[in-house]
Coordinates of C-alpha atoms in Angstrom, one line a residue:
Chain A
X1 CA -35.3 152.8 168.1
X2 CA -34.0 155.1 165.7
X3 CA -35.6 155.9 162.3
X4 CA -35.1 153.5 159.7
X5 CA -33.1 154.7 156.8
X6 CA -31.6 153.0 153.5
X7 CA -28.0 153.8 154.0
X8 CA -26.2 154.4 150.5
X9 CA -23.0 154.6 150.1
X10 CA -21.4 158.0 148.7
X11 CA -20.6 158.9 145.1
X12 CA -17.2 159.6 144.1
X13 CA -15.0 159.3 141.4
X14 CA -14.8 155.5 141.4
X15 CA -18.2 154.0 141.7
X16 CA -20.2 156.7 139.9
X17 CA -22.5 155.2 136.9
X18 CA -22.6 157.2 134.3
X19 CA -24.0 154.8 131.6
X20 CA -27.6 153.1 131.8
X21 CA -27.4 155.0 135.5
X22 CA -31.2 154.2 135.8
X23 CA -30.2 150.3 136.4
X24 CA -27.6 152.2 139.1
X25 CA -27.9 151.8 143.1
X26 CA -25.8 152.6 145.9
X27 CA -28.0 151.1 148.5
X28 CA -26.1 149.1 150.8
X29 CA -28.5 146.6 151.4
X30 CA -28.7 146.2 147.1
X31 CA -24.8 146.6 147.1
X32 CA -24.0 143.4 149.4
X33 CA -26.9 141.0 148.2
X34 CA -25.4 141.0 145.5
X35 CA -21.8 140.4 147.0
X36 CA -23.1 137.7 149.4
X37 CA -24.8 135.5 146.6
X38 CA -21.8 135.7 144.1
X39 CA -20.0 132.2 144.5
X40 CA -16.9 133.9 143.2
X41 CA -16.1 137.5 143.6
X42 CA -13.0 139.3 141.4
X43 CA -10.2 141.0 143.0
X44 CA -8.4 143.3 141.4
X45 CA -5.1 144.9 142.7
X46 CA -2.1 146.5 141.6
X47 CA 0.8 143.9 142.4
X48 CA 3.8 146.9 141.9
X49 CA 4.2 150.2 141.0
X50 CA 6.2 149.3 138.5
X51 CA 4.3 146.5 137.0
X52 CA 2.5 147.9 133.5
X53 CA -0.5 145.2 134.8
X54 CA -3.0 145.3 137.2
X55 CA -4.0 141.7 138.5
X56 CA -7.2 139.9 139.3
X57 CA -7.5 136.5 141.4
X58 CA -11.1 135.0 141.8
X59 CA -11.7 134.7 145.5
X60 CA -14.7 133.9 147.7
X61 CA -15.9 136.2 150.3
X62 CA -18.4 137.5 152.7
X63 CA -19.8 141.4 153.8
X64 CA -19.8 140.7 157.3
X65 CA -18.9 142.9 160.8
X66 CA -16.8 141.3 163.3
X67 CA -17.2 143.8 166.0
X68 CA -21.0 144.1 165.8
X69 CA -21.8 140.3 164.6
X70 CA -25.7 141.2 164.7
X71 CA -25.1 144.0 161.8
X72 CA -27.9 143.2 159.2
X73 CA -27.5 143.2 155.4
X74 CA -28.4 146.8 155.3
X75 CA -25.5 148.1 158.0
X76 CA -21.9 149.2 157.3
X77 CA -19.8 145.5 157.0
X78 CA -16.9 144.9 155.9
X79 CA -15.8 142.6 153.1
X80 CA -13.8 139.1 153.9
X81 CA -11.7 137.1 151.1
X82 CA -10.5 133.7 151.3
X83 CA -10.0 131.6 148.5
X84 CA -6.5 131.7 146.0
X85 CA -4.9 134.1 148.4
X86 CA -1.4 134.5 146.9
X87 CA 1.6 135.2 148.9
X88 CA 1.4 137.9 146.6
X89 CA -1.6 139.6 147.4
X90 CA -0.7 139.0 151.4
X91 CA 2.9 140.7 150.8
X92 CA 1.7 144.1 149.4
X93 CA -1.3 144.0 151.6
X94 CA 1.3 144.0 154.6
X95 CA 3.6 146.2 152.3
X96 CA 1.2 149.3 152.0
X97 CA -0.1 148.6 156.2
X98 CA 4.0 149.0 156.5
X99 CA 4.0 151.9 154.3
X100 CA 1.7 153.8 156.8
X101 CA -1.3 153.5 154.0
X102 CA -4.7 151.8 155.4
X103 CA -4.2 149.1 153.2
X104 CA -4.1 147.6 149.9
X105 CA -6.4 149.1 147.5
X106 CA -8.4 147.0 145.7
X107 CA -11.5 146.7 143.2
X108 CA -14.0 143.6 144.0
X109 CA -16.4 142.8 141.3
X110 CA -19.2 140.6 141.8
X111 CA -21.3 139.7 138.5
X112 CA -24.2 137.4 138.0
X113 CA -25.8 136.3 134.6
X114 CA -29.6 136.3 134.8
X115 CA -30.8 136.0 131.0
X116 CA -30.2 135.9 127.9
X117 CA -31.1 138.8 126.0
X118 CA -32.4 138.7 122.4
X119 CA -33.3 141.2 120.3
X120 CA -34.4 142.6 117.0
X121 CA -30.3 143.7 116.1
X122 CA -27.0 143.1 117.5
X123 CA -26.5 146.0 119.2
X124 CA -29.5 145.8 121.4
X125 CA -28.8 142.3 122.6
X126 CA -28.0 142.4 126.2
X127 CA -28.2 140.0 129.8
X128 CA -29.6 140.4 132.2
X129 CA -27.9 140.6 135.0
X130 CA -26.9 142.0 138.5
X131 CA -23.2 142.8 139.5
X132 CA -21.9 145.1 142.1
X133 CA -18.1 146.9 142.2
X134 CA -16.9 147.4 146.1
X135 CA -13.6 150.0 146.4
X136 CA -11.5 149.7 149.7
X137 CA -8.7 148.7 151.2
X138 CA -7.4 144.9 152.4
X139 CA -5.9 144.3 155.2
X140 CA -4.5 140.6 156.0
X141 CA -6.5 138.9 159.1
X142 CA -3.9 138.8 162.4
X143 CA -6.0 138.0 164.9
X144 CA -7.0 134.6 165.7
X145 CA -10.8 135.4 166.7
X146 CA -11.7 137.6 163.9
X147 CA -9.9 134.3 161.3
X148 CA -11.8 131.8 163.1
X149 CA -15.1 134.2 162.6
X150 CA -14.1 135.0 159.1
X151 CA -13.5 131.3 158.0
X152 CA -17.1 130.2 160.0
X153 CA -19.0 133.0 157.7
X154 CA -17.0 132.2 154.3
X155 CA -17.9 128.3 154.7
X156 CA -20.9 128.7 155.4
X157 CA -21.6 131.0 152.3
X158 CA -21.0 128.1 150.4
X159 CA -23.8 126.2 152.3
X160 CA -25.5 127.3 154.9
X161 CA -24.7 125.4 158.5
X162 CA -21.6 124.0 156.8
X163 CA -19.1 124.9 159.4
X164 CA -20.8 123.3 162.3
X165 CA -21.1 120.0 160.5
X166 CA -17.5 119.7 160.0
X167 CA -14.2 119.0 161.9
X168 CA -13.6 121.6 164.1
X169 CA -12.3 123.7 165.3
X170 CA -9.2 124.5 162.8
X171 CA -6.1 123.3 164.5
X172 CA -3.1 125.5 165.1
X173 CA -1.5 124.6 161.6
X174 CA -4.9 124.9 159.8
X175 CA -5.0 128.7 161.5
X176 CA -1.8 129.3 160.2
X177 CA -2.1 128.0 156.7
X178 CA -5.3 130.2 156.3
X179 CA -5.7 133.9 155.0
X180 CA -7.9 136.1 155.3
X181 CA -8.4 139.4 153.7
X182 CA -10.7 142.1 155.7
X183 CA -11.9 145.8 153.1
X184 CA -13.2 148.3 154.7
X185 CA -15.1 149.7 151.8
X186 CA -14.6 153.1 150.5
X187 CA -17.4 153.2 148.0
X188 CA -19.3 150.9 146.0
X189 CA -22.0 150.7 143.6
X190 CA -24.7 147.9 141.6
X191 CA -26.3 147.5 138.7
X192 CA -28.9 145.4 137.8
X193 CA -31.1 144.5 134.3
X194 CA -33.8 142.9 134.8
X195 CA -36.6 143.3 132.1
X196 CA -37.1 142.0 128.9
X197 CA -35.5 143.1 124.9
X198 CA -35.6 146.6 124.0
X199 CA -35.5 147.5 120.2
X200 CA -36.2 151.1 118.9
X201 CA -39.2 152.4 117.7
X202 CA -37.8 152.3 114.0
X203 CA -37.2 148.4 114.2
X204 CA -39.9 147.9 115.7
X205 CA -42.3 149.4 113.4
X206 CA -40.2 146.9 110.9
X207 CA -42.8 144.2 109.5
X208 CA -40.0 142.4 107.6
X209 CA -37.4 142.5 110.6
X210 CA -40.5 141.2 113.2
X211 CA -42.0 138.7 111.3
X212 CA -38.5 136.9 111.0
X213 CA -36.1 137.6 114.4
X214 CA -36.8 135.8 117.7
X215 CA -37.0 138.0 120.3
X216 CA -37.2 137.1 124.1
X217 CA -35.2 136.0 127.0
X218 CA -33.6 133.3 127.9
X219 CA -33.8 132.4 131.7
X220 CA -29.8 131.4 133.3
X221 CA -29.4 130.3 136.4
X222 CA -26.8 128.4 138.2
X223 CA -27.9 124.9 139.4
X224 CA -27.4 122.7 142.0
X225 CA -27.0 119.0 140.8
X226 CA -27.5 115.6 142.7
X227 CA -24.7 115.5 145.1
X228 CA -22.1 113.3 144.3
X229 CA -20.8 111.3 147.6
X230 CA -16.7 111.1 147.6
X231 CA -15.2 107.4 147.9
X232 CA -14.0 107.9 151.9
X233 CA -17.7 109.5 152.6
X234 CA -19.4 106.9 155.2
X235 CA -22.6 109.4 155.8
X236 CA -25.4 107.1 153.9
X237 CA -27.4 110.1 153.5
X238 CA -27.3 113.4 152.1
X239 CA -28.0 115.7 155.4
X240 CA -31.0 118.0 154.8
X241 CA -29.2 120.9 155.8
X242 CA -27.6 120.2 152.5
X243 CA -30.6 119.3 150.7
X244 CA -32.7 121.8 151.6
X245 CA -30.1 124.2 151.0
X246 CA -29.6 123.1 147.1
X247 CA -33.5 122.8 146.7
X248 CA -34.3 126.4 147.8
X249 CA -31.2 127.6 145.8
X250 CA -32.7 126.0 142.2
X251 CA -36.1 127.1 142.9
X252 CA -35.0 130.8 143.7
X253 CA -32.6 130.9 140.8
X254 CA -35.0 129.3 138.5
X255 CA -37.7 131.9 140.1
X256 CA -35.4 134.9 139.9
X257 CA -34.3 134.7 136.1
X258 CA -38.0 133.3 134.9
X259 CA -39.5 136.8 136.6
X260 CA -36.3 139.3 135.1
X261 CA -37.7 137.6 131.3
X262 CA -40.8 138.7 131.7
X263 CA -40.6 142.1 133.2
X264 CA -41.9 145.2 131.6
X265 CA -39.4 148.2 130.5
X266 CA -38.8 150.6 133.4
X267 CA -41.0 153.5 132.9
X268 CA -37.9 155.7 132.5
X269 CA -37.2 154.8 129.4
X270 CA -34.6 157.1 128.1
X271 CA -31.4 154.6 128.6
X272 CA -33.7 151.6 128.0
X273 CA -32.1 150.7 124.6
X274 CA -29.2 148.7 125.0
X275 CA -26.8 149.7 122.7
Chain B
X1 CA 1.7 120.5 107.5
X2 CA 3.8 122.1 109.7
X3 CA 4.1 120.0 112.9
X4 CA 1.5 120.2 115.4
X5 CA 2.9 121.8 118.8
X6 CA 0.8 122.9 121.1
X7 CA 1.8 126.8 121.6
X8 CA 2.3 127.9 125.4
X9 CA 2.3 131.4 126.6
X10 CA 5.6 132.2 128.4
X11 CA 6.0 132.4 131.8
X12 CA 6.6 136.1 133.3
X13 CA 6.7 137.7 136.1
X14 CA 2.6 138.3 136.0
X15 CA 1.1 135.0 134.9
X16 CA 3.5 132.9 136.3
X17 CA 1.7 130.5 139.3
X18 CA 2.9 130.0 142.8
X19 CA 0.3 127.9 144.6
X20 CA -1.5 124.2 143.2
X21 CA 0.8 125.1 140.3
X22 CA -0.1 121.6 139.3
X23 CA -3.7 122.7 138.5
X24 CA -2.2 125.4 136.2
X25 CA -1.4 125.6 132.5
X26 CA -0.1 128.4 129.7
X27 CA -1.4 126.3 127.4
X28 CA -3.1 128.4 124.3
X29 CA -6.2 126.6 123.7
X30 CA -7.0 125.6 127.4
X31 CA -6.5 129.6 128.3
X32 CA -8.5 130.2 124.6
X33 CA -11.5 127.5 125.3
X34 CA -12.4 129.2 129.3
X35 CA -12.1 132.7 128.3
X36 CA -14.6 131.7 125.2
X37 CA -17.1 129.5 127.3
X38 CA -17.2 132.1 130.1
X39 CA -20.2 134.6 129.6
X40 CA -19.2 137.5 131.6
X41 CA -15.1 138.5 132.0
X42 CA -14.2 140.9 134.5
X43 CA -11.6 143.3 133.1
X44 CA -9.1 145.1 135.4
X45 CA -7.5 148.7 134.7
X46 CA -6.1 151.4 136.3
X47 CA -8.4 154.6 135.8
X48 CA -6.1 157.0 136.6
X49 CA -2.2 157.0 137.9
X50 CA -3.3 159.5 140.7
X51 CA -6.2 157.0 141.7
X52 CA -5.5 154.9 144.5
X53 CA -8.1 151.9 143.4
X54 CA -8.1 150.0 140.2
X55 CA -11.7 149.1 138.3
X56 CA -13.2 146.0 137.0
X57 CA -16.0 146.4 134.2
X58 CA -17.4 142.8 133.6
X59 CA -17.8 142.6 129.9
X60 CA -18.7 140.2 127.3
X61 CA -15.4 138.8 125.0
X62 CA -14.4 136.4 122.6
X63 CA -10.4 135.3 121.4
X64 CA -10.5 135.8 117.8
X65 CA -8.1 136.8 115.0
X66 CA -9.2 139.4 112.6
X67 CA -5.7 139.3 110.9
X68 CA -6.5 135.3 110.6
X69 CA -10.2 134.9 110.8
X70 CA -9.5 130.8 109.9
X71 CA -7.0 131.0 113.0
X72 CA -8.4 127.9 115.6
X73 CA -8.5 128.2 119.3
X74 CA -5.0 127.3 119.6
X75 CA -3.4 129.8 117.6
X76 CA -2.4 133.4 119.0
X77 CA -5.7 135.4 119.4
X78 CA -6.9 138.5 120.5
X79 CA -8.9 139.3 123.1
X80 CA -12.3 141.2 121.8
X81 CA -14.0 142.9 124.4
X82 CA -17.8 144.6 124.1
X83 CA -20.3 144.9 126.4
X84 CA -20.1 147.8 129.0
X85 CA -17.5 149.8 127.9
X86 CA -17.3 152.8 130.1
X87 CA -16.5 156.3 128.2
X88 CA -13.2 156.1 131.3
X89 CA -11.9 153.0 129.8
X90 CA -12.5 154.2 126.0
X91 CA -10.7 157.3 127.4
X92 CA -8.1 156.3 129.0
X93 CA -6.8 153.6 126.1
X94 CA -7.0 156.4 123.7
X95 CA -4.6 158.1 126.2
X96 CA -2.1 155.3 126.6
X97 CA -1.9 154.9 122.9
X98 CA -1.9 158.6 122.7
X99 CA 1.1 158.9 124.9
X100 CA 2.9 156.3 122.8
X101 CA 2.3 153.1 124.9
X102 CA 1.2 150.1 123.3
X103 CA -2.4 150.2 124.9
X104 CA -4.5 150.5 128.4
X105 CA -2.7 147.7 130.3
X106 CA -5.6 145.1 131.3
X107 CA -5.8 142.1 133.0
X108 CA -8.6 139.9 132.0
X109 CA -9.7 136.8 134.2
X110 CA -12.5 134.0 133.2
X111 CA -13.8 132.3 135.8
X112 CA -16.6 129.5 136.2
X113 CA -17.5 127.5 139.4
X114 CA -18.3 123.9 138.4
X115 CA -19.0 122.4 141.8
X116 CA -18.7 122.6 145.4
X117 CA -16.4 120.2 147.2
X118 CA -17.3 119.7 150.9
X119 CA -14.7 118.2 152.7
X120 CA -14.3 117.1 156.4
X121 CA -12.6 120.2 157.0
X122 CA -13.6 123.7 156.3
X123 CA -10.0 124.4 155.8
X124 CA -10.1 121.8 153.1
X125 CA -13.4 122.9 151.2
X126 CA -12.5 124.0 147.5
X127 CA -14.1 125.0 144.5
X128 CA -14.4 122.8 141.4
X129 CA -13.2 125.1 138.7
X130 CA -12.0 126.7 135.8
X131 CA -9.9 130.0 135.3
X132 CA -8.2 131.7 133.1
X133 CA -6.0 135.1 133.3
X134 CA -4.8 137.5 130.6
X135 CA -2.9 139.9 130.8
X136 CA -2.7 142.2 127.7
X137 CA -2.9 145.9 125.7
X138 CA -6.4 147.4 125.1
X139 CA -6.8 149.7 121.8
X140 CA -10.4 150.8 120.9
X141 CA -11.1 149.6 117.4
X142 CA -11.8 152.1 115.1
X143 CA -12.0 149.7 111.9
X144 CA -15.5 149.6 110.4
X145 CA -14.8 146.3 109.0
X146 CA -13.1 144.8 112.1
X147 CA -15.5 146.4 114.2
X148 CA -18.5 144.6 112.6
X149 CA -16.6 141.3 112.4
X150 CA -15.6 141.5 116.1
X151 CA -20.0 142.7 116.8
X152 CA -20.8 139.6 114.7
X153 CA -18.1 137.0 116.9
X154 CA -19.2 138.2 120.0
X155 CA -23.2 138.1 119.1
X156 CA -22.2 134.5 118.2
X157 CA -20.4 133.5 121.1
X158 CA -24.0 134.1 123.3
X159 CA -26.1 132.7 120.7
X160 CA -24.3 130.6 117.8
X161 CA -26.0 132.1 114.4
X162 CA -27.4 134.6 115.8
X163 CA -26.0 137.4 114.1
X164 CA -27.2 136.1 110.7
X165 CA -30.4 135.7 112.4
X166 CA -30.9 139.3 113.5
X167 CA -31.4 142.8 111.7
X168 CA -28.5 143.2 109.9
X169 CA -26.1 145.0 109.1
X170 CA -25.6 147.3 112.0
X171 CA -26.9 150.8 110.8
X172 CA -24.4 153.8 110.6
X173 CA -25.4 155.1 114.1
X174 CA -25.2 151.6 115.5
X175 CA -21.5 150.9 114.3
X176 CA -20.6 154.9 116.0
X177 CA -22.3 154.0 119.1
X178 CA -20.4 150.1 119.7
X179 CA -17.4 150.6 120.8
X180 CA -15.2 147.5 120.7
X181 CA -11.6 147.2 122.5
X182 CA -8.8 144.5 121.1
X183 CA -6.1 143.7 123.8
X184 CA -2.8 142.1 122.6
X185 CA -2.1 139.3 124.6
X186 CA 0.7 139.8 126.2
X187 CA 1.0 136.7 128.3
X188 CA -2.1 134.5 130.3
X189 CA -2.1 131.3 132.5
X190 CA -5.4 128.7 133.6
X191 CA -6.2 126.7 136.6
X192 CA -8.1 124.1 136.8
X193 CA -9.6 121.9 140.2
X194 CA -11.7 119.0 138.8
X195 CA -11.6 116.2 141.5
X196 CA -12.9 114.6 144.3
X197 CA -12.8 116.9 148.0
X198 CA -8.9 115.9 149.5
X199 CA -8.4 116.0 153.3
X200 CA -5.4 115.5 154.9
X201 CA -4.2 111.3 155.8
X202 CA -4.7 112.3 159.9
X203 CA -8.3 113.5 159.4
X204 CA -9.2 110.7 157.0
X205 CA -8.0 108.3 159.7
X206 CA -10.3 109.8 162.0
X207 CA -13.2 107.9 162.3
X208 CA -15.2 110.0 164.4
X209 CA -14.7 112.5 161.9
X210 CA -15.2 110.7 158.9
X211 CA -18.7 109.0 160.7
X212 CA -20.1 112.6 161.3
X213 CA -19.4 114.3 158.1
X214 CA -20.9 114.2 154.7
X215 CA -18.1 114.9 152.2
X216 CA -18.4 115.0 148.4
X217 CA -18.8 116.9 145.2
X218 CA -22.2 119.1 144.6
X219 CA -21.7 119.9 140.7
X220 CA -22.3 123.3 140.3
X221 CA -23.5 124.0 136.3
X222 CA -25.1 127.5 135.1
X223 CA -28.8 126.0 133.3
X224 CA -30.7 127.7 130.2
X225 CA -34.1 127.5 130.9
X226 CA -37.4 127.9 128.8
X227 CA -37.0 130.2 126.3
X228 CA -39.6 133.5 127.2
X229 CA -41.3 135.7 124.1
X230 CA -41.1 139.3 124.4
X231 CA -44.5 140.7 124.1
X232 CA -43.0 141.9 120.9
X233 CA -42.3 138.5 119.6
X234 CA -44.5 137.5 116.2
X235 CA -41.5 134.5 115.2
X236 CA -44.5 131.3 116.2
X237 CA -41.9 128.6 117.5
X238 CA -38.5 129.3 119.5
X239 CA -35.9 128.7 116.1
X240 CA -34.0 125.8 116.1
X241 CA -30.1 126.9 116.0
X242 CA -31.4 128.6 119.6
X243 CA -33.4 125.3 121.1
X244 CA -30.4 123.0 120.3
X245 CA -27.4 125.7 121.5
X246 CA -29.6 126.1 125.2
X247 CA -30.5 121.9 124.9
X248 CA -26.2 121.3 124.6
X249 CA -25.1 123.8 126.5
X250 CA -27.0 122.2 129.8
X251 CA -26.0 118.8 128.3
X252 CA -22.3 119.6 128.2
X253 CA -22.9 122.0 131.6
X254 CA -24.1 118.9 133.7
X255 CA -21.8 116.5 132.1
X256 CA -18.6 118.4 132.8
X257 CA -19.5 119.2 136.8
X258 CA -20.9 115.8 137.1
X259 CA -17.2 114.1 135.5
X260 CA -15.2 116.3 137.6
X261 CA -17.3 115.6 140.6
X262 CA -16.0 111.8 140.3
X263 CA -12.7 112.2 138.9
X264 CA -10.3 110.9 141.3
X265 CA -7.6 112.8 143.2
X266 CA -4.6 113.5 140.3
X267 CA -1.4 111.3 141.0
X268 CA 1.0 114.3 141.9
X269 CA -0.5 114.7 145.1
X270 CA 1.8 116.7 146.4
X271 CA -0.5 120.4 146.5
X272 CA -3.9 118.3 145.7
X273 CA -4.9 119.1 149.8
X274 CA -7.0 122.0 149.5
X275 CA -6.1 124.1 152.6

């Protein structure tokens, strides 16, 4: 077995922190943890050369390795998109393949709000938060095995076991109504606050400021509510799969953002201050 | 009075929708009202003309009208952006401005995930949700007095009153170390799903289908929970203005997913199947 290492991805010009680079990782493992629990992830492309804009359609996706299916977290994957696929995006993907470039380059954001952060001013408010950028290049999903694999992993990223519990397979016009985007990543980076307010030394040693301003977190989490059964559902019963899915969601949100409020400042204190 | 209309941003060759076009809008106020109730926006640029990718930086923002400060929510705005403002993007809008454009060309989206609808089909599975796109010119403000007003909009768009409520003003090295970017909208769209899940007429007919699988709406609505002191905190009891902003906000967050969760399928039913 070989040694086990954290892979990290490389620094380059794009994904290099330079601000608060303390909260900074390149770990892959950190990198698509992030990416997988982010119900929708921001794609960012450039539509036309000669368009002034770049543009950004929310999509869902997946890091994921079709030709070694057993890759963990922690290995080189790949990163799928489905969602609001415009025939946009799909045409300058195929464009730049046509063009003899690997792909379309693109910019995927995934953010996630963890707190509120509330300090003595301002400028030292904050979140916390964890968010991860991925750089790399799309590539529009041809074959029929890798789609199929792609659409199985995406749905059931939304809830776990999803797919099987469903109507399938997809039928022909199904397959051919669906796209699928595939990066291979370039580079990528993630950031991550999770501790509570940070003031300087000067405000703090206020009286008159402390005895009057708030300070703390404020836990966010995305919840799950009671599922609400459509008018043609005929299933009396929520399945657990479901349930179970929705319970351990709360509970680890809940868990996560409760523990971020009450960490201590990093030791490294230097870019603490968030200003 | 002048006569109420409600303003629209045109439609170009950027914001202009293809697909579900009857979800979408270019409305003012329903583009205005996401991008305000969205806590993290993910802004798109392009770094560098020689760069191959483009870069998102989520970042915090508020539509607002310095110019107009009584302006309301359907009137022209501009985009304020704060948060983590990257010396790059600071850099290169002083460039573009420098070089005689009218700003760094951005595109700004606002996105929020208000339930998951679980169809028979995983072709059919959809988002309930709300997004907004803008597309715009980002100038760093360099105003001292626009600068503080924009600090004091965005502090209040997390926490209503809270500016007021903090140690303020912002000192002189507070106000050089903020740095705040306006972008001129230039033209924006939204898209809204807020329905029941929508499978196609051969699939609802099929009743082994439609025995097996559980379809409906989970609503899907970020919570604000317990407020946590920083060890720092001397203020007794949590104030009020933040207990009854975090006891609405998870009012109004359940109520909306729960109503779109049971809304049924919109009469124009031609683009309402979600594949």
């Amino acid at each position: 077995m070989a040694p086990k290492h954290d892979l990290q991805y490389p620094k380059g010009a794009q994904n290099t922190l330079n601000r608060y680079s303390d909260r900074g990782s390149y770990d892959l493992e950190k990198v698509h943890k992030i990416v997988n629990s982010t119900p929708v992830l921001h794609v960012s492309f450039q539509p036309d050369p000669s368009d002034p804009f770049p543009a950004i359609l929310p999509m869902i996706g997946q890091m994921g390795s079709f030709e070694r299916p057993s890759s963990s977290i922690s290995d080189p994957l790949d990163c799928y998109l489905h969602g609001y696929i415009s025939s946009r995006v799909m045409n300058v993907s195929r464009a730049a393949i046509a063009s003899g470039k690997p792909g379309l380059p693109v910019c995927i954001a995934a953010s996630k709000v963890d707190g509120l952060v509330l300090s003595l001013t301002p400028n030292s408010h904050s979140y916390n938060y964890r968010s991860a950028v991925l750089f790399g290049y799309a590539t529009p999903v041809t074959d029929t095995e890798e789609k199929e694999w792609a659409m199985e992993m995406i749905t059931n990223s939304v809830v776990p076991q999803r797919y099987d519990n469903t109507r399938i397979p997809p039928i022909p016009a199904e397959m051919q109504s669906t796209q699928i985007l595939r990066v291979t990543i370039d580079s990528a980076s993630s950031k991550v606050r999770d501790w509570i307010p940070s003031d300087s030394a000067e405000d703090m040693a206020n009286k008159e400021v402390v005895d009057k301003v708030w300070v703390g977190v404020v836990p966010v989490y995305e919840t799950y509510g009671e599922p609400i059964p459509s008018p043609l559902n005929k299933v009396e019963k929520v399945p657990e799969y479901i349930e179970e899915f929705l319970k351990e969601s709360n509970e680890e949100g809940l868990a996560y953002a409760t523990a971020a409020g009450k960490r201590p400042l990093p030791v490294k204190a230097k870019t603490n201050h968030d200003e």
